[in-house]
Coordinates of C-alpha atoms and ligand atoms in Angstrom, one line a residue:
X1 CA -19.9 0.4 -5.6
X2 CA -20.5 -3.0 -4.2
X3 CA -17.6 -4.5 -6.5
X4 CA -14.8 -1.9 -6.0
X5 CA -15.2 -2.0 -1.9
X6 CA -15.2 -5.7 -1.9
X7 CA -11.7 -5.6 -3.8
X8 CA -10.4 -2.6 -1.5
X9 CA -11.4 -5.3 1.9
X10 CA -10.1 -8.2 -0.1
X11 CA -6.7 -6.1 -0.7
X12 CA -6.5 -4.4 2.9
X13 CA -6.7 -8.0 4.8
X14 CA -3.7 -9.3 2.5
X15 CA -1.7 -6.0 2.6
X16 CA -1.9 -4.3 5.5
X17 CA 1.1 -3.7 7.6
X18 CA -0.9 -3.5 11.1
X19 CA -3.1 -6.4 10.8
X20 CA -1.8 -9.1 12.9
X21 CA -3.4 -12.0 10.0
X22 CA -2.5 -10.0 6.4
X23 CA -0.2 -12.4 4.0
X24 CA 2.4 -9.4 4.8
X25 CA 2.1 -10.1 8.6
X26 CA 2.9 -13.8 7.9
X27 CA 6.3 -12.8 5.5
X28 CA 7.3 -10.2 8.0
X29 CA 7.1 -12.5 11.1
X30 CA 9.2 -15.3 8.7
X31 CA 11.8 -12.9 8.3
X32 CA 14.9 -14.6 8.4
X33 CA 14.0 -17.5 8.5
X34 CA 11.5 -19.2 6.2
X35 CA 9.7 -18.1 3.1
X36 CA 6.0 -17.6 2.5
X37 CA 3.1 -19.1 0.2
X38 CA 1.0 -16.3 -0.7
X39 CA -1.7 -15.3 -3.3
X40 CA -1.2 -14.2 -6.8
X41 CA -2.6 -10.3 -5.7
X42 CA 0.4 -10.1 -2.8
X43 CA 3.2 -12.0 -5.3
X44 CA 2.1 -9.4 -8.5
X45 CA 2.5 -6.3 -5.8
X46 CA 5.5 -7.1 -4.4
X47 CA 6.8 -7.8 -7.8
X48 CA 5.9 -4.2 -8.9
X49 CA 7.3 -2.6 -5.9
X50 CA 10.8 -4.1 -6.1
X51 CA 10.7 -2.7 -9.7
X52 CA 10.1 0.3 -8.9
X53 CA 13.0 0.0 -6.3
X54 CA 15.1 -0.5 -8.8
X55 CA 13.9 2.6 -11.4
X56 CA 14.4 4.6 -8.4
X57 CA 17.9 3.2 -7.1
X58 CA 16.3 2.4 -3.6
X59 CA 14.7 5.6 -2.7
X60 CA 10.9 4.1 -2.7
X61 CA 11.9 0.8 -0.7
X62 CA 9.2 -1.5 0.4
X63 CA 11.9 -3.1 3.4
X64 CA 10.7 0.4 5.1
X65 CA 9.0 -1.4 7.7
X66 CA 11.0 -1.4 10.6
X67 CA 11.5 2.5 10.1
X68 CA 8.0 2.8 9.7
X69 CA 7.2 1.3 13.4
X70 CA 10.4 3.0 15.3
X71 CA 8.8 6.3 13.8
X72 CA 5.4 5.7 14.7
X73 CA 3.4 8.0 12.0
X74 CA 1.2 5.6 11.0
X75 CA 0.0 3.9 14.6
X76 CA -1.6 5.7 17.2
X77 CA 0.9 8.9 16.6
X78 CA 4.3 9.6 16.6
X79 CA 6.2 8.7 19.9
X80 CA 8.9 11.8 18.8
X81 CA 12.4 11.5 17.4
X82 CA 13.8 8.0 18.2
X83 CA 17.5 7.5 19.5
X84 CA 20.2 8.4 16.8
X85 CA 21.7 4.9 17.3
X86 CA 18.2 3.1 16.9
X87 CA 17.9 4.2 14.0
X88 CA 21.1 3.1 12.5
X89 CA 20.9 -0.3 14.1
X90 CA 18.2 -0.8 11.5
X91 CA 19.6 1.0 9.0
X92 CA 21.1 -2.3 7.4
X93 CA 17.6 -4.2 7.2
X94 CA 16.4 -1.5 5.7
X95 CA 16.7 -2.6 1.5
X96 CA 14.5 -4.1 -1.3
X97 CA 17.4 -6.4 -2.2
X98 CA 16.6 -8.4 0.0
X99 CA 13.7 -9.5 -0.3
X100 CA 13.5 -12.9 -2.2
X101 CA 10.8 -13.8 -4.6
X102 CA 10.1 -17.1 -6.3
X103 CA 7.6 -17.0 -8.9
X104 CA 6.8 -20.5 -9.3
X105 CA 6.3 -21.4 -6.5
X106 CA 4.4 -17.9 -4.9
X107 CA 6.6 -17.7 -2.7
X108 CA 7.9 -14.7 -0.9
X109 CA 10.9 -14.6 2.1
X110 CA 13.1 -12.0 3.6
X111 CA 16.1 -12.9 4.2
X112 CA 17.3 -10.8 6.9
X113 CA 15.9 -11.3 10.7
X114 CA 13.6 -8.2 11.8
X115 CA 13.1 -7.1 8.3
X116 CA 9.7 -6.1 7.4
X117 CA 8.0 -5.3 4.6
X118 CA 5.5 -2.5 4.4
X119 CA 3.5 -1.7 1.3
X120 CA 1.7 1.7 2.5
X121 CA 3.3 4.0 -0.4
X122 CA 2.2 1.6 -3.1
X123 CA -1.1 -0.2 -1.4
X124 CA -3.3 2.4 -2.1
X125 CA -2.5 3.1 -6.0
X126 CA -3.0 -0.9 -6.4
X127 CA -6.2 -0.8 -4.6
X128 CA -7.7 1.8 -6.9
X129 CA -6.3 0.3 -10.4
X130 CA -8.2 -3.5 -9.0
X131 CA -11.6 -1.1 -8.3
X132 CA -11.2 -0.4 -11.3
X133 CA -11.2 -3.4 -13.0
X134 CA -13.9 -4.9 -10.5
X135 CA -16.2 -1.7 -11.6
X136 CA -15.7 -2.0 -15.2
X137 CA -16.3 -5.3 -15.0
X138 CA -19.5 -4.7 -13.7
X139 CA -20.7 -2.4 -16.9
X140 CA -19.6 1.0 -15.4
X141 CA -18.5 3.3 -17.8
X142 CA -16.7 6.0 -16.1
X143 CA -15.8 6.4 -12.7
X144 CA -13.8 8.8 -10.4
X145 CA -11.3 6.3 -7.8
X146 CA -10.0 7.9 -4.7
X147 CA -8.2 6.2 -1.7
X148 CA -7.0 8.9 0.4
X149 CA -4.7 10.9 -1.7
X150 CA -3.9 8.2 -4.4
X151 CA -6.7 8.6 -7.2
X152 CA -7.6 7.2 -10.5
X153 CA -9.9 8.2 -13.2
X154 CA -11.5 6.3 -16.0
X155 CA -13.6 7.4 -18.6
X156 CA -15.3 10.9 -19.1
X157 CA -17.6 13.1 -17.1
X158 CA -21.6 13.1 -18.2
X159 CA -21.0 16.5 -19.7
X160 CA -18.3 15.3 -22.0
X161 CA -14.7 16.6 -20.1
X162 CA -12.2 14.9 -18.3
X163 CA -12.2 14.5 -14.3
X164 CA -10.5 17.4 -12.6
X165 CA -9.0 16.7 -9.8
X166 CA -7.2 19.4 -7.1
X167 CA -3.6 19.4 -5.3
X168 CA -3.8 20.0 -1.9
X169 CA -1.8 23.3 -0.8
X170 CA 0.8 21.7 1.2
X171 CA 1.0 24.6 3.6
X172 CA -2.6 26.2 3.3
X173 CA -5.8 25.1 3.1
X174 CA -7.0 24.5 -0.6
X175 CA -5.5 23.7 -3.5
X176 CA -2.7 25.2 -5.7
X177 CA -2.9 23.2 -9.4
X178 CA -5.8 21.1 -10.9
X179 CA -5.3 18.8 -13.7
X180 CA -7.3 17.1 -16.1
X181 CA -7.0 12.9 -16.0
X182 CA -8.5 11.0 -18.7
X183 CA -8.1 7.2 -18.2
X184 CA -5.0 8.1 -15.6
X185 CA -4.1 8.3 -12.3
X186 CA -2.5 10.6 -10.0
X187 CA -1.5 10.4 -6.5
X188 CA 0.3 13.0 -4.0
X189 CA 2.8 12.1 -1.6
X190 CA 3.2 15.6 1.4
X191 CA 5.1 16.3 4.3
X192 CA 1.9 17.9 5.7
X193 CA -0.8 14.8 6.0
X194 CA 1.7 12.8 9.6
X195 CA 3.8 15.0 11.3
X196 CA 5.1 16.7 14.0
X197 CA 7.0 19.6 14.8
X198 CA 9.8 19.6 16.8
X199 CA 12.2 22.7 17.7
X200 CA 11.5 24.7 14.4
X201 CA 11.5 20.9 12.4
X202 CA 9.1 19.4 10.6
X203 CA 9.1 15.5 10.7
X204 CA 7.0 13.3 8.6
X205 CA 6.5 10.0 7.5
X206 CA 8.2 9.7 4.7
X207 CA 11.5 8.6 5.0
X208 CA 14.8 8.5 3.4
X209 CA 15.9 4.9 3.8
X210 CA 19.7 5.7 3.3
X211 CA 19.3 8.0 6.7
X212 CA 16.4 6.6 8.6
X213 CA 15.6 10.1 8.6
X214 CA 12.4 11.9 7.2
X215 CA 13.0 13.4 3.7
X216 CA 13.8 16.9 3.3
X217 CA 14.2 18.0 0.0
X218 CA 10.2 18.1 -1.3
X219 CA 7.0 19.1 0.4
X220 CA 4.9 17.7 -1.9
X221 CA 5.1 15.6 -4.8
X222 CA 2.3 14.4 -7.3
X223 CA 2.7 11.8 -10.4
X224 CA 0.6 11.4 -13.0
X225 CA 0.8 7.5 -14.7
X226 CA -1.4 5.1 -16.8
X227 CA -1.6 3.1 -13.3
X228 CA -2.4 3.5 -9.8
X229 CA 0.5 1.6 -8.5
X230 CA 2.9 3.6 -10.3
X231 CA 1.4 7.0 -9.7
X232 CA 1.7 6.0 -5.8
X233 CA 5.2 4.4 -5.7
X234 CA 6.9 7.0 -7.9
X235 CA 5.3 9.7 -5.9
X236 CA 6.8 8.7 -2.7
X237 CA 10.2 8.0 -4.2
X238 CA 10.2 11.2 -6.2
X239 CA 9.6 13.0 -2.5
X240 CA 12.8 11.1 -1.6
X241 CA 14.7 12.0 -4.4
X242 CA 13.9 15.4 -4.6
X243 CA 13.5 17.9 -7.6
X244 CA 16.4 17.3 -9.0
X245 CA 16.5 13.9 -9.7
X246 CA 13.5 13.2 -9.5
X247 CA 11.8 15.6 -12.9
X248 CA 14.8 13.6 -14.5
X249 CA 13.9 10.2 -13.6
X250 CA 10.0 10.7 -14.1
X251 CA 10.5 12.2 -17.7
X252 CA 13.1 8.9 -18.6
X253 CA 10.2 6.9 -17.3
X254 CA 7.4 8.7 -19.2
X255 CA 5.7 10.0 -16.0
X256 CA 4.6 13.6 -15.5
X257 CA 4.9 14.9 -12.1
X258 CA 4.9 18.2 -10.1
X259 CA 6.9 18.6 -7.8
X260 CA 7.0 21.6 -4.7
X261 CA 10.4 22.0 -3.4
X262 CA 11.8 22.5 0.3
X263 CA 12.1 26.1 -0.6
X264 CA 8.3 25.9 -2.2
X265 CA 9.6 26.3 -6.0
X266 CA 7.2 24.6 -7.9
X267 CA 8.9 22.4 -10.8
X268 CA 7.3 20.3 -13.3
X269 CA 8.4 17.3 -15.9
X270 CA 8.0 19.0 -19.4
X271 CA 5.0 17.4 -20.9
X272 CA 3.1 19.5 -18.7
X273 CA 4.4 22.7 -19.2
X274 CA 1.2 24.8 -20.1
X275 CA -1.5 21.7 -19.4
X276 CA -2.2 21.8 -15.7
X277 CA -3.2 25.1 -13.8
X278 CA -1.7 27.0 -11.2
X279 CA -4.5 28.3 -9.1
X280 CA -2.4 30.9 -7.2
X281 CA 1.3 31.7 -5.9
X282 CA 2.1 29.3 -3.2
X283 CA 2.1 30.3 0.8
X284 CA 1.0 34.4 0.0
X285 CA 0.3 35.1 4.0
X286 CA 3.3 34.2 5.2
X287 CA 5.1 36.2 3.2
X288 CA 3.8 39.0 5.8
X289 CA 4.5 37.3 8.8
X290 CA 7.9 36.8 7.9
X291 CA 8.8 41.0 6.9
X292 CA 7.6 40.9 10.6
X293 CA 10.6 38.3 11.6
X294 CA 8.5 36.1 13.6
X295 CA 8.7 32.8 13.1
X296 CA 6.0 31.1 10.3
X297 CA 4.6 28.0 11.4
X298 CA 3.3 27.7 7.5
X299 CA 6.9 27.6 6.0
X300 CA 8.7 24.5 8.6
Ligands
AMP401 P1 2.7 7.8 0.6 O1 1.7 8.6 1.4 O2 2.1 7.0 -0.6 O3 3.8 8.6 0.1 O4 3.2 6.7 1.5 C1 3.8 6.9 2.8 C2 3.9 5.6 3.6 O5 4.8 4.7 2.9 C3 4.4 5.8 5.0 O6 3.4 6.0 5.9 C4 5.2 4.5 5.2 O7 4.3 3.5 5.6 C5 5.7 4.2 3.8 N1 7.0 4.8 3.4 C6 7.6 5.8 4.0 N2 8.8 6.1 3.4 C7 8.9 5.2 2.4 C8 9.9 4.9 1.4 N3 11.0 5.7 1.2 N4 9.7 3.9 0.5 C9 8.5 3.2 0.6 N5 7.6 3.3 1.5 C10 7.8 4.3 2.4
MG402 MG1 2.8 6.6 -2.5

């Protein structure tokens, strides 16, 4: 237990966004300006990020940053809806392209002023993989990960089955699905964990980068990969790509996912088909509330 906190601090006070002294802090404040030495942890998670940039054409972008901070979700709360024209002023700094990498020398830059870079939709994943490793390290032989919604499994149970793990109802307390992971990890991306609603909207912290705008085609999306990292990158790209898209681009990749769509369809890659468990129908009591034509707080 000792081990795998000890790599969660170590990773927090490189990555985090908000800490005025993280390695990020120090690439973000260079922006535009100079690049950045930093250690081989930051280097091989930014490397991962931008690749998974590129395998989903932009729509998980760690360049989010400024968004992130004009939105507010993850500080104190969210301020509200910020001007139109804000939002597209930063539009343009907003891409994984350009952020500039040089391996042999560690170093990372950004090359536009006010870009910044914030790793909260891959942070976590990472964190649980390195606990991992730290644990096993120390002679553990099976272990259940879980950093807020992004969680790893390794080994089996005592009594001889995998881990089971839950998916949050996005609209109701409890969960909807269950899965099995065996030496896997799963992570859930939701429009339901930062938000607010505003004149029959919902608006959450997950945002499409080509708008600036929250993403609106899933309400929940959960992907199952070998690693942490990728379970948590693809999940919050998938949300931005949608159903559509994204069942496609997680079965070319090898990646299972489920996916719960704006109209609360429930779609899932094909490997899966018969493997995880559908607890019950999704949103049932509003159903009701709706015959009545009164307005459903559960379905925004
Ligand atoms: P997650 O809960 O893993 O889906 O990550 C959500 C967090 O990732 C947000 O609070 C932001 O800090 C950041 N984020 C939001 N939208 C994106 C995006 N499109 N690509 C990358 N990171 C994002
Ligand atoms: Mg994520």
């Amino acid at each position: 237990m000792d081990a795998g906190f000890a790599e969660i601090k170590k990773l927090e006070a490189l990555l985090d966004f908000f800490s005025d002294d993280s390695e990020i802090s120090a690439i973000n404040k260079a922006a535009g300006y100079k690049a950045v030495k930093v250690s081989v942890e930051t280097l091989d998670i930014i490397k991962k990020a931008l690749m998974v940039s590129d395998d989903t054409n932009g729509a998980f972008d760690p360049a989010i940053g400024p968004l992130t901070k004009l939105w507010g979700f993850s500080g104190k709360g969210a301020a509200g809806i910020p001007q139109d024209g804000k939002i597209k002023n930063i539009l343009p700094l907003i891409n994984y392209k350009k952020i500039m990498i040089n391996s042999s020398l560690s170093e990372v830059s950004l090359q536009k002023k006010g870009m910044e870079m914030d790793l909260g939709a891959i942070a976590k994943g990472y964190a649980a993989d390195k606990v991992i490793e730290a644990i096993k390290a120390a002679g553990i032989q099976a272990a259940l990960v879980s950093i807020a919604g992004d969680i790893k499994g390794f080994g089996i149970k005592p009594d001889g089955k995998p881990w089971r793990v839950g998916i949050q109802d996005p609209r109701a307390d409890g969960i909807f699905a269950a899965i099995d992971l065996q030496d896997k990890a799963v992570s859930t991306s939701g429009d339901y964990q930062r938000y607010f609603i505003k004149d029959g909207r919902r608006y959450h912290h997950i945002m499409d980068p080509k708008t600036g705008y929250p993403a609106s085609v899933a309400i929940s999306v959960s992907v199952i990969a070998d690693n942490g990292y990728a379970a948590d990158s693809f999940s919050t790209g998938v949300f931005v790509l949608g159903p559509e898209k994204g069942i496609k681009l997680l079965e070319s990749m090898g990646l299972s996912g489920i996916i719960v769509d704006a109209a609360k369809k429930i779609h899932l890659t094909k490997d899966l088909d018969g493997k995880i468990t559908i607890e019950k129908p999704l949103f049932p009591p509003c159903k009701k509330i709706h015959q009545a034509r009164k307005s459903c707080q559960n379905h925004l």
